[in-house]
mmCIF file of C-alpha atoms in Angstrom:
data_model
loop_
_atom_site.group_PDB
_atom_site.id
_atom_site.type_symbol
_atom_site.label_atom_id
_atom_site.label_comp_id
_atom_site.label_asym_id
_atom_site.label_seq_id
_atom_site.Cartn_x
_atom_site.Cartn_y
_atom_site.Cartn_z
ATOM 1 C CA MET A 564 32.826 6.918 -25.824
ATOM 2 C CA THR A 565 32.835 6.906 -22.048
ATOM 3 C CA GLU A 566 33.145 3.791 -19.890
ATOM 4 C CA LEU A 567 31.737 4.155 -16.391
ATOM 5 C CA PRO A 568 33.401 2.655 -13.314
ATOM 6 C CA ASN A 569 32.897 -1.141 -12.858
ATOM 7 C CA ALA A 570 29.787 -2.068 -10.943
ATOM 8 C CA THR A 571 29.219 -5.328 -9.099
ATOM 9 C CA ARG A 572 26.850 -7.706 -10.964
ATOM 10 C CA ALA A 573 23.648 -8.124 -9.098
ATOM 11 C CA PRO A 574 21.989 -11.390 -8.246
ATOM 12 C CA GLU A 575 19.188 -11.851 -10.743
ATOM 13 C CA SER A 576 16.713 -13.876 -8.593
ATOM 14 C CA ASP A 577 13.884 -12.131 -6.850
ATOM 15 C CA ALA A 578 13.363 -15.166 -4.669
ATOM 16 C CA GLN A 579 16.779 -15.884 -3.184
ATOM 17 C CA GLU A 580 20.301 -14.275 -3.258
ATOM 18 C CA ASP A 581 22.204 -17.295 -4.383
ATOM 19 C CA ALA A 582 20.271 -17.893 -7.563
ATOM 20 C CA SER A 583 22.606 -17.274 -10.532
ATOM 21 C CA VAL A 584 22.170 -16.012 -14.174
ATOM 22 C CA ASP A 585 23.586 -17.999 -16.995
ATOM 23 C CA GLU A 586 23.814 -15.266 -19.486
ATOM 24 C CA SER A 587 25.152 -17.777 -22.181
ATOM 25 C CA SER A 588 21.796 -19.698 -21.843
ATOM 26 C CA PRO A 589 18.978 -18.959 -24.362
ATOM 27 C CA MET A 590 16.915 -17.175 -21.719
ATOM 28 C CA GLY A 591 19.984 -15.251 -20.530
ATOM 29 C CA GLN A 592 20.235 -13.578 -23.920
ATOM 30 C CA HIS A 593 16.636 -12.427 -24.025
ATOM 31 C CA GLU A 594 15.537 -11.986 -20.423
ATOM 32 C CA HIS A 595 15.918 -8.198 -20.433
ATOM 33 C CA CYS A 596 13.214 -7.978 -23.044
ATOM 34 C CA VAL A 597 10.584 -10.077 -21.439
ATOM 35 C CA THR A 598 10.434 -9.651 -17.705
ATOM 36 C CA ASP A 599 10.251 -6.758 -15.244
ATOM 37 C CA ARG A 600 12.376 -6.254 -12.088
ATOM 38 C CA PRO A 601 10.360 -5.846 -8.921
ATOM 39 C CA THR A 602 8.800 -2.386 -8.764
ATOM 40 C CA PRO A 603 10.398 -0.186 -6.063
ATOM 41 C CA ALA A 604 8.345 -0.246 -2.904
ATOM 42 C CA GLY A 605 5.783 2.529 -2.612
ATOM 43 C CA GLN A 606 5.876 3.520 -6.288
ATOM 44 C CA GLY A 607 3.003 3.361 -8.765
ATOM 45 C CA SER A 608 2.081 4.943 -11.982
ATOM 46 C CA THR A 609 -0.111 8.115 -12.378
ATOM 47 C CA GLY A 610 -0.968 8.192 -16.163
ATOM 48 C CA GLU A 611 -3.720 6.423 -18.203
ATOM 49 C CA ILE A 612 -4.118 4.379 -21.371
ATOM 50 C CA ILE A 613 -5.927 6.181 -24.163
ATOM 51 C CA LYS A 614 -6.593 5.508 -27.881
ATOM 52 C CA LEU A 615 -4.648 7.475 -30.507
ATOM 53 C CA ASN A 616 -5.485 6.477 -34.101
ATOM 54 C CA ASP A 617 -6.842 3.216 -32.773
ATOM 55 C CA ILE A 618 -3.514 2.513 -30.942
ATOM 56 C CA ASP A 619 -3.438 2.017 -27.251
ATOM 57 C CA VAL A 620 -1.127 4.587 -25.756
ATOM 58 C CA TYR A 621 -0.133 5.192 -22.196
ATOM 59 C CA ILE A 622 -0.113 9.026 -21.661
ATOM 60 C CA SER A 623 1.531 10.822 -18.704
ATOM 61 C CA LYS A 624 1.256 14.543 -18.362
ATOM 62 C CA PRO A 625 3.336 17.118 -16.276
ATOM 63 C CA ALA A 626 1.444 18.149 -13.172
ATOM 64 C CA ASP A 627 0.773 21.616 -14.513
ATOM 65 C CA TYR A 628 -0.034 20.637 -18.196
ATOM 66 C CA PRO A 629 -1.268 22.449 -20.202
ATOM 67 C CA HIS A 630 -0.717 25.676 -18.241
ATOM 68 C CA THR A 631 2.981 25.350 -18.539
ATOM 69 C CA PRO A 632 4.565 24.690 -21.960
ATOM 70 C CA SER A 633 5.774 21.098 -22.390
ATOM 71 C CA ARG A 634 7.600 19.167 -24.962
ATOM 72 C CA LEU A 635 6.363 15.916 -26.443
ATOM 73 C CA LEU A 636 8.251 12.634 -25.769
ATOM 74 C CA LEU A 637 7.560 9.370 -27.454
ATOM 75 C CA LEU A 638 8.667 6.578 -25.022
ATOM 76 C CA LEU A 639 9.238 3.174 -26.779
ATOM 77 C CA THR A 640 9.349 0.200 -24.453
ATOM 78 C CA GLY A 641 10.965 -3.239 -24.306
ATOM 79 C CA GLY A 642 8.923 -6.431 -24.657
ATOM 80 C CA THR A 643 6.997 -5.941 -21.383
ATOM 81 C CA GLY A 644 4.885 -3.269 -23.082
ATOM 82 C CA ILE A 645 2.791 -0.378 -21.949
ATOM 83 C CA LYS A 646 0.960 -2.254 -19.163
ATOM 84 C CA SER A 647 4.228 -2.869 -17.336
ATOM 85 C CA THR A 648 4.069 -0.702 -14.149
ATOM 86 C CA ASN A 649 7.787 -0.174 -14.389
ATOM 87 C CA ASN A 650 7.412 1.179 -17.904
ATOM 88 C CA GLN A 651 4.603 3.404 -16.792
ATOM 89 C CA ILE A 652 6.640 4.781 -13.883
ATOM 90 C CA GLN A 653 9.524 5.473 -16.317
ATOM 91 C CA ALA A 654 7.082 7.441 -18.452
ATOM 92 C CA ASP A 655 5.938 9.371 -15.365
ATOM 93 C CA MET A 656 9.524 10.199 -14.455
ATOM 94 C CA TYR A 657 9.999 11.977 -17.772
ATOM 95 C CA ALA A 658 6.604 13.692 -17.362
ATOM 96 C CA SER A 659 7.757 15.086 -14.008
ATOM 97 C CA GLU A 660 10.536 16.724 -15.936
ATOM 98 C CA GLY A 661 8.142 18.677 -18.230
ATOM 99 C CA PHE A 662 7.518 16.170 -21.025
ATOM 100 C CA LEU A 663 4.104 15.155 -22.302
ATOM 101 C CA VAL A 664 4.850 11.523 -22.714
ATOM 102 C CA LEU A 665 3.134 9.137 -25.177
ATOM 103 C CA MET A 666 4.020 5.440 -24.769
ATOM 104 C CA PRO A 667 2.417 3.470 -27.575
ATOM 105 C CA ASP A 668 1.557 -0.244 -27.653
ATOM 106 C CA MET A 669 4.151 -1.149 -30.297
ATOM 107 C CA PHE A 670 3.331 -4.844 -30.190
ATOM 108 C CA GLY A 671 -0.495 -4.706 -30.776
ATOM 109 C CA GLY A 672 -1.056 -6.211 -27.256
ATOM 110 C CA GLU A 673 1.331 -9.159 -27.995
ATOM 111 C CA THR A 674 4.025 -8.609 -25.378
ATOM 112 C CA ALA A 675 6.968 -10.935 -25.162
ATOM 113 C CA PRO A 676 6.416 -14.270 -23.579
ATOM 114 C CA GLY A 677 7.636 -14.385 -19.983
ATOM 115 C CA GLY A 678 10.549 -16.502 -18.890
ATOM 116 C CA LYS A 679 11.232 -15.642 -15.311
ATOM 117 C CA GLU A 680 10.516 -19.106 -13.813
ATOM 118 C CA ALA A 681 12.959 -20.979 -15.925
ATOM 119 C CA TYR A 682 15.461 -18.307 -16.020
ATOM 120 C CA PHE A 683 16.038 -17.976 -12.244
ATOM 121 C CA ALA A 684 17.675 -21.300 -11.261
ATOM 122 C CA ASP A 685 17.050 -22.666 -7.898
ATOM 123 C CA HIS A 686 20.177 -24.601 -6.956
ATOM 124 C CA SER A 687 18.415 -26.497 -4.131
ATOM 125 C CA THR A 688 16.347 -28.435 -6.593
ATOM 126 C CA SER A 689 17.299 -31.965 -7.606
ATOM 127 C CA LEU A 690 19.138 -32.759 -10.794
ATOM 128 C CA LEU A 691 15.862 -34.137 -12.370
ATOM 129 C CA GLU A 692 14.098 -30.893 -11.577
ATOM 130 C CA GLN A 693 16.903 -28.860 -12.986
ATOM 131 C CA ILE A 694 16.762 -30.809 -16.236
ATOM 132 C CA LYS A 695 13.060 -30.135 -16.364
ATOM 133 C CA LEU A 696 13.637 -26.493 -15.806
ATOM 134 C CA LYS A 697 16.309 -26.469 -18.549
ATOM 135 C CA ALA A 698 13.732 -28.016 -20.923
ATOM 136 C CA VAL A 699 11.293 -25.267 -20.068
ATOM 137 C CA GLU A 700 13.981 -22.629 -20.533
ATOM 138 C CA VAL A 701 14.764 -23.932 -24.023
ATOM 139 C CA ALA A 702 11.024 -23.946 -24.932
ATOM 140 C CA LYS A 703 10.540 -20.418 -23.716
ATOM 141 C CA SER A 704 13.696 -19.235 -25.457
ATOM 142 C CA PHE A 705 12.183 -20.685 -28.766
ATOM 143 C CA MET A 706 8.934 -18.681 -28.013
ATOM 144 C CA ILE A 707 10.941 -15.496 -27.361
ATOM 145 C CA ASP A 708 12.808 -16.008 -30.599
ATOM 146 C CA MET A 709 9.534 -16.427 -32.480
ATOM 147 C CA TRP A 710 8.230 -13.341 -30.870
ATOM 148 C CA LEU A 711 11.316 -11.320 -31.833
ATOM 149 C CA ALA A 712 10.992 -12.600 -35.392
ATOM 150 C CA ARG A 713 7.478 -10.965 -35.551
ATOM 151 C CA VAL A 714 8.715 -7.664 -34.026
ATOM 152 C CA THR A 715 9.751 -6.309 -37.465
ATOM 153 C CA GLU A 716 10.106 -2.804 -38.830
ATOM 154 C CA ALA A 717 7.261 -3.626 -41.342
ATOM 155 C CA LYS A 718 5.034 -4.207 -38.430
ATOM 156 C CA ILE A 719 6.133 -1.703 -35.852
ATOM 157 C CA MET A 720 6.820 1.387 -37.898
ATOM 158 C CA PRO A 721 3.212 1.810 -39.195
ATOM 159 C CA ILE A 722 2.044 1.732 -35.635
ATOM 160 C CA LEU A 723 4.519 4.420 -34.577
ATOM 161 C CA LEU A 724 3.724 6.559 -37.542
ATOM 162 C CA LYS A 725 -0.024 6.372 -36.711
ATOM 163 C CA VAL A 726 0.721 7.603 -33.208
ATOM 164 C CA ILE A 727 3.005 10.332 -34.471
ATOM 165 C CA GLU A 728 0.265 11.410 -36.961
ATOM 166 C CA ALA A 729 -2.242 11.579 -34.128
ATOM 167 C CA ALA A 730 0.173 13.400 -31.935
ATOM 168 C CA HIS A 731 0.445 16.157 -34.468
ATOM 169 C CA GLU A 732 -3.262 16.507 -34.675
ATOM 170 C CA GLN A 733 -4.062 16.309 -30.979
ATOM 171 C CA TYR A 734 -0.964 17.754 -29.278
ATOM 172 C CA PRO A 735 0.366 20.351 -31.684
ATOM 173 C CA ASP A 736 1.439 22.827 -28.847
ATOM 174 C CA PRO A 737 4.005 20.548 -27.170
ATOM 175 C CA ILE A 738 5.370 19.606 -30.507
ATOM 176 C CA LYS A 739 5.697 23.291 -31.670
ATOM 177 C CA TYR A 740 7.105 24.199 -28.231
ATOM 178 C CA GLY A 741 9.877 21.617 -28.449
ATOM 179 C CA GLY A 742 10.427 22.104 -32.166
ATOM 180 C CA GLY A 743 9.552 18.550 -32.989
ATOM 181 C CA ILE A 744 8.981 15.194 -31.233
ATOM 182 C CA TYR A 745 11.571 13.699 -28.820
ATOM 183 C CA ALA A 746 12.014 9.951 -28.358
ATOM 184 C CA ALA A 747 13.376 7.646 -25.609
ATOM 185 C CA GLY A 748 13.682 3.936 -26.217
ATOM 186 C CA TYR A 749 14.521 0.883 -24.117
ATOM 187 C CA CYS A 750 15.542 -2.656 -25.263
ATOM 188 C CA VAL A 751 13.378 -3.453 -28.365
ATOM 189 C CA GLY A 752 12.166 0.149 -28.386
ATOM 190 C CA GLY A 753 15.662 1.437 -28.563
ATOM 191 C CA ARG A 754 16.135 0.261 -32.120
ATOM 192 C CA TYR A 755 13.064 2.143 -33.169
ATOM 193 C CA VAL A 756 14.491 5.500 -31.903
ATOM 194 C CA LEU A 757 17.227 4.864 -34.415
ATOM 195 C CA LEU A 758 14.742 4.244 -37.236
ATOM 196 C CA LEU A 759 12.692 7.204 -36.411
ATOM 197 C CA ALA A 760 15.876 9.411 -36.588
ATOM 198 C CA LYS A 761 16.492 8.244 -40.125
ATOM 199 C CA GLY A 762 15.879 10.375 -43.189
ATOM 200 C CA SER A 763 14.333 7.535 -44.953
ATOM 201 C CA HIS A 764 13.139 3.898 -44.507
ATOM 202 C CA ASP A 765 13.756 0.888 -46.794
ATOM 203 C CA SER A 766 11.678 -1.791 -45.168
ATOM 204 C CA GLY A 767 8.459 -1.017 -47.053
ATOM 205 C CA ALA A 768 6.637 -0.286 -43.718
ATOM 206 C CA ASP A 769 5.679 3.201 -44.934
ATOM 207 C CA LYS A 770 4.429 1.882 -48.281
ATOM 208 C CA GLU A 771 2.218 -0.637 -46.513
ATOM 209 C CA SER A 772 0.835 1.914 -44.140
ATOM 210 C CA GLY A 773 0.214 4.432 -46.881
ATOM 211 C CA MET A 774 2.235 7.040 -44.967
ATOM 212 C CA VAL A 775 5.093 9.262 -46.094
ATOM 213 C CA LYS A 776 8.427 7.611 -45.682
ATOM 214 C CA LYS A 777 10.484 10.886 -45.435
ATOM 215 C CA GLY A 778 12.050 11.548 -42.076
ATOM 216 C CA PRO A 779 13.468 12.168 -39.580
ATOM 217 C CA HIS A 780 10.326 11.833 -37.441
ATOM 218 C CA ILE A 781 12.050 12.980 -34.216
ATOM 219 C CA LYS A 782 14.113 16.048 -33.251
ATOM 220 C CA ALA A 783 16.362 14.146 -30.789
ATOM 221 C CA GLY A 784 16.462 10.695 -29.275
ATOM 222 C CA ALA A 785 18.023 8.676 -26.450
ATOM 223 C CA LEU A 786 18.131 4.891 -26.201
ATOM 224 C CA ALA A 787 19.213 2.271 -23.626
ATOM 225 C CA HIS A 788 20.433 -1.267 -24.000
ATOM 226 C CA ALA A 789 18.831 -1.491 -27.421
ATOM 227 C CA ALA A 790 17.992 -5.007 -28.837
ATOM 228 C CA SER A 791 18.614 -6.410 -32.276
ATOM 229 C CA VAL A 792 20.375 -3.429 -33.800
ATOM 230 C CA THR A 793 22.499 -3.810 -37.015
ATOM 231 C CA PRO A 794 25.037 -1.407 -38.540
ATOM 232 C CA ASP A 795 22.467 -0.491 -41.170
ATOM 233 C CA ASP A 796 20.386 1.050 -38.466
ATOM 234 C CA PHE A 797 22.926 3.805 -38.061
ATOM 235 C CA LYS A 798 22.832 4.877 -41.715
ATOM 236 C CA ASP A 799 21.137 8.048 -42.763
ATOM 237 C CA LEU A 800 20.586 9.305 -39.190
ATOM 238 C CA GLN A 801 19.487 12.908 -39.082
ATOM 239 C CA ALA A 802 18.865 13.588 -35.309
ATOM 240 C CA PRO A 803 21.235 13.792 -32.392
ATOM 241 C CA LEU A 804 21.346 10.684 -30.323
ATOM 242 C CA SER A 805 22.448 9.484 -26.880
ATOM 243 C CA LEU A 806 23.252 5.837 -26.347
ATOM 244 C CA VAL A 807 23.246 3.994 -23.017
ATOM 245 C CA CYS A 808 25.061 0.634 -23.829
ATOM 246 C CA VAL A 809 25.782 -2.504 -21.746
ATOM 247 C CA GLU A 810 29.244 -3.969 -21.979
ATOM 248 C CA ASN A 811 29.320 -7.438 -23.689
ATOM 249 C CA ASP A 812 25.622 -7.115 -24.686
ATOM 250 C CA ALA A 813 24.596 -10.055 -26.949
ATOM 251 C CA LEU A 814 21.676 -8.195 -28.451
ATOM 252 C CA PHE A 815 23.761 -5.019 -29.150
ATOM 253 C CA THR A 816 27.318 -6.219 -29.570
ATOM 254 C CA ASP A 817 30.469 -4.192 -29.259
ATOM 255 C CA GLU A 818 31.125 -4.789 -32.942
ATOM 256 C CA VAL A 819 27.776 -3.280 -33.944
ATOM 257 C CA ARG A 820 28.135 -0.437 -31.369
ATOM 258 C CA LYS A 821 31.593 0.442 -32.770
ATOM 259 C CA ALA A 822 30.343 0.298 -36.297
ATOM 260 C CA GLY A 823 27.497 2.597 -35.396
ATOM 261 C CA GLU A 824 29.877 5.053 -33.781
ATOM 262 C CA ASP A 825 32.086 5.058 -36.908
ATOM 263 C CA ILE A 826 29.054 5.633 -39.163
ATOM 264 C CA MET A 827 27.646 8.454 -36.945
ATOM 265 C CA THR A 828 31.086 10.124 -36.770
ATOM 266 C CA ARG A 829 31.517 9.860 -40.535
ATOM 267 C CA ASP A 830 28.094 11.289 -41.123
ATOM 268 C CA ASN A 831 28.608 14.137 -38.569
ATOM 269 C CA VAL A 832 25.627 13.038 -36.491
ATOM 270 C CA GLU A 833 25.852 14.541 -33.039
ATOM 271 C CA HIS A 834 25.921 11.730 -30.580
ATOM 272 C CA GLU A 835 27.212 10.471 -27.289
ATOM 273 C CA VAL A 836 27.836 6.844 -26.201
ATOM 274 C CA GLN A 837 28.354 5.608 -22.730
ATOM 275 C CA VAL A 838 29.161 1.891 -21.958
ATOM 276 C CA TYR A 839 28.140 0.693 -18.615
ATOM 277 C CA PRO A 840 30.264 -2.248 -17.449
ATOM 278 C CA GLY A 841 29.257 -4.658 -14.755
ATOM 279 C CA VAL A 842 25.519 -4.104 -15.045
ATOM 280 C CA PRO A 843 23.078 -6.826 -16.046
ATOM 281 C CA HIS A 844 21.548 -7.171 -19.495
ATOM 282 C CA ALA A 845 18.028 -7.343 -17.755
ATOM 283 C CA GLY A 846 17.026 -3.789 -18.795
ATOM 284 C CA PHE A 847 18.907 -2.077 -15.961
ATOM 285 C CA ALA A 848 18.084 1.428 -17.173
ATOM 286 C CA VAL A 849 14.321 0.860 -16.769
ATOM 287 C CA THR A 850 12.716 1.446 -13.449
ATOM 288 C CA GLY A 851 13.140 -1.573 -11.200
ATOM 289 C CA GLN A 852 14.666 -2.859 -7.913
ATOM 290 C CA TYR A 853 18.061 -4.413 -7.769
ATOM 291 C CA GLN A 854 19.824 -5.723 -4.637
ATOM 292 C CA GLU A 855 23.133 -4.284 -5.534
ATOM 293 C CA SER A 856 23.380 -0.470 -4.899
ATOM 294 C CA ALA A 857 25.959 -0.115 -7.705
ATOM 295 C CA ILE A 858 23.368 -1.232 -10.270
ATOM 296 C CA MET A 859 20.748 1.055 -8.793
ATOM 297 C CA ASP A 860 23.255 3.979 -9.040
ATOM 298 C CA ALA A 861 24.009 3.037 -12.702
ATOM 299 C CA GLN A 862 20.113 3.136 -13.316
ATOM 300 C CA VAL A 863 19.974 6.609 -11.980
ATOM 301 C CA THR A 864 23.023 7.689 -14.042
ATOM 302 C CA ALA A 865 21.604 6.214 -17.252
ATOM 303 C CA TYR A 866 18.277 8.089 -16.751
ATOM 304 C CA GLU A 867 20.131 11.312 -15.991
ATOM 305 C CA GLN A 868 22.289 10.830 -19.140
ATOM 306 C CA MET A 869 19.119 10.387 -21.289
ATOM 307 C CA LEU A 870 17.106 13.124 -19.706
ATOM 308 C CA LYS A 871 19.950 15.722 -19.940
ATOM 309 C CA TRP A 872 20.421 14.930 -23.628
ATOM 310 C CA LEU A 873 16.688 15.381 -24.305
ATOM 311 C CA LYS A 874 16.518 18.483 -22.343
ATOM 312 C CA GLU A 875 19.490 20.084 -24.064
ATOM 313 C CA HIS A 876 18.360 19.325 -27.533
#
């Protein structure tokens, strides 16, 4: 495990520099799953949304595809989903490196409820207004918890398996060229990289979908600031994995991470784990603008870590 040099925590408000983040608050624990950072100036997405097996999928292709061989990458998003410009730009970045990228709508169009207005506190407001904002914060936190409760393996895995099935039918050449499907996941999507790397699944998702449960479904994977991971998610892994982790992450705790490292080491799973201290929990590895250059540097480093791993496997 490698710990990167400390970075200064960035102000989390888009509106004003003195707005602070209470990461112990309900919204502070979940904000990274439900809101986007500002999109970097001058950037936009270049792919399109298509249907694969009746699933909406954002597809991004290398500029010279199919004339130059490409590998197929499954990109799994956080709660902002496939219509997020930042997520689309992230997919385009991998495409520019030679991957045919499929980014499926894991949530059936039901992205996470936003919480930016309550999460970013304005200290110039009155006490009464702050109390009102706090009430909204608690209500939105409840909505997010309810959304997370619906984001289950039994619901998500059949969607991913349908996309994988369609990919084998429609894009066999990139899969053959790469020797399998690659996967990169962020936040909620990070956990499903682990599940796709398993040799089997015990949730009943495959039984419900009528699909074969035998895995692994990916050749190699990389995940960043994954959410809702448990030690069991690391059992029976059969694909090499790279993990980008945030220090003191409430949704992927140090205890779970260390247990996962122990399990992967015990099972001889090729892996790397890098812990990024001093970066926010707000999906720092996904494309988005931060005021602090140290966090922007960490964002670049995290992408390079994941990209290098996928290219080398």
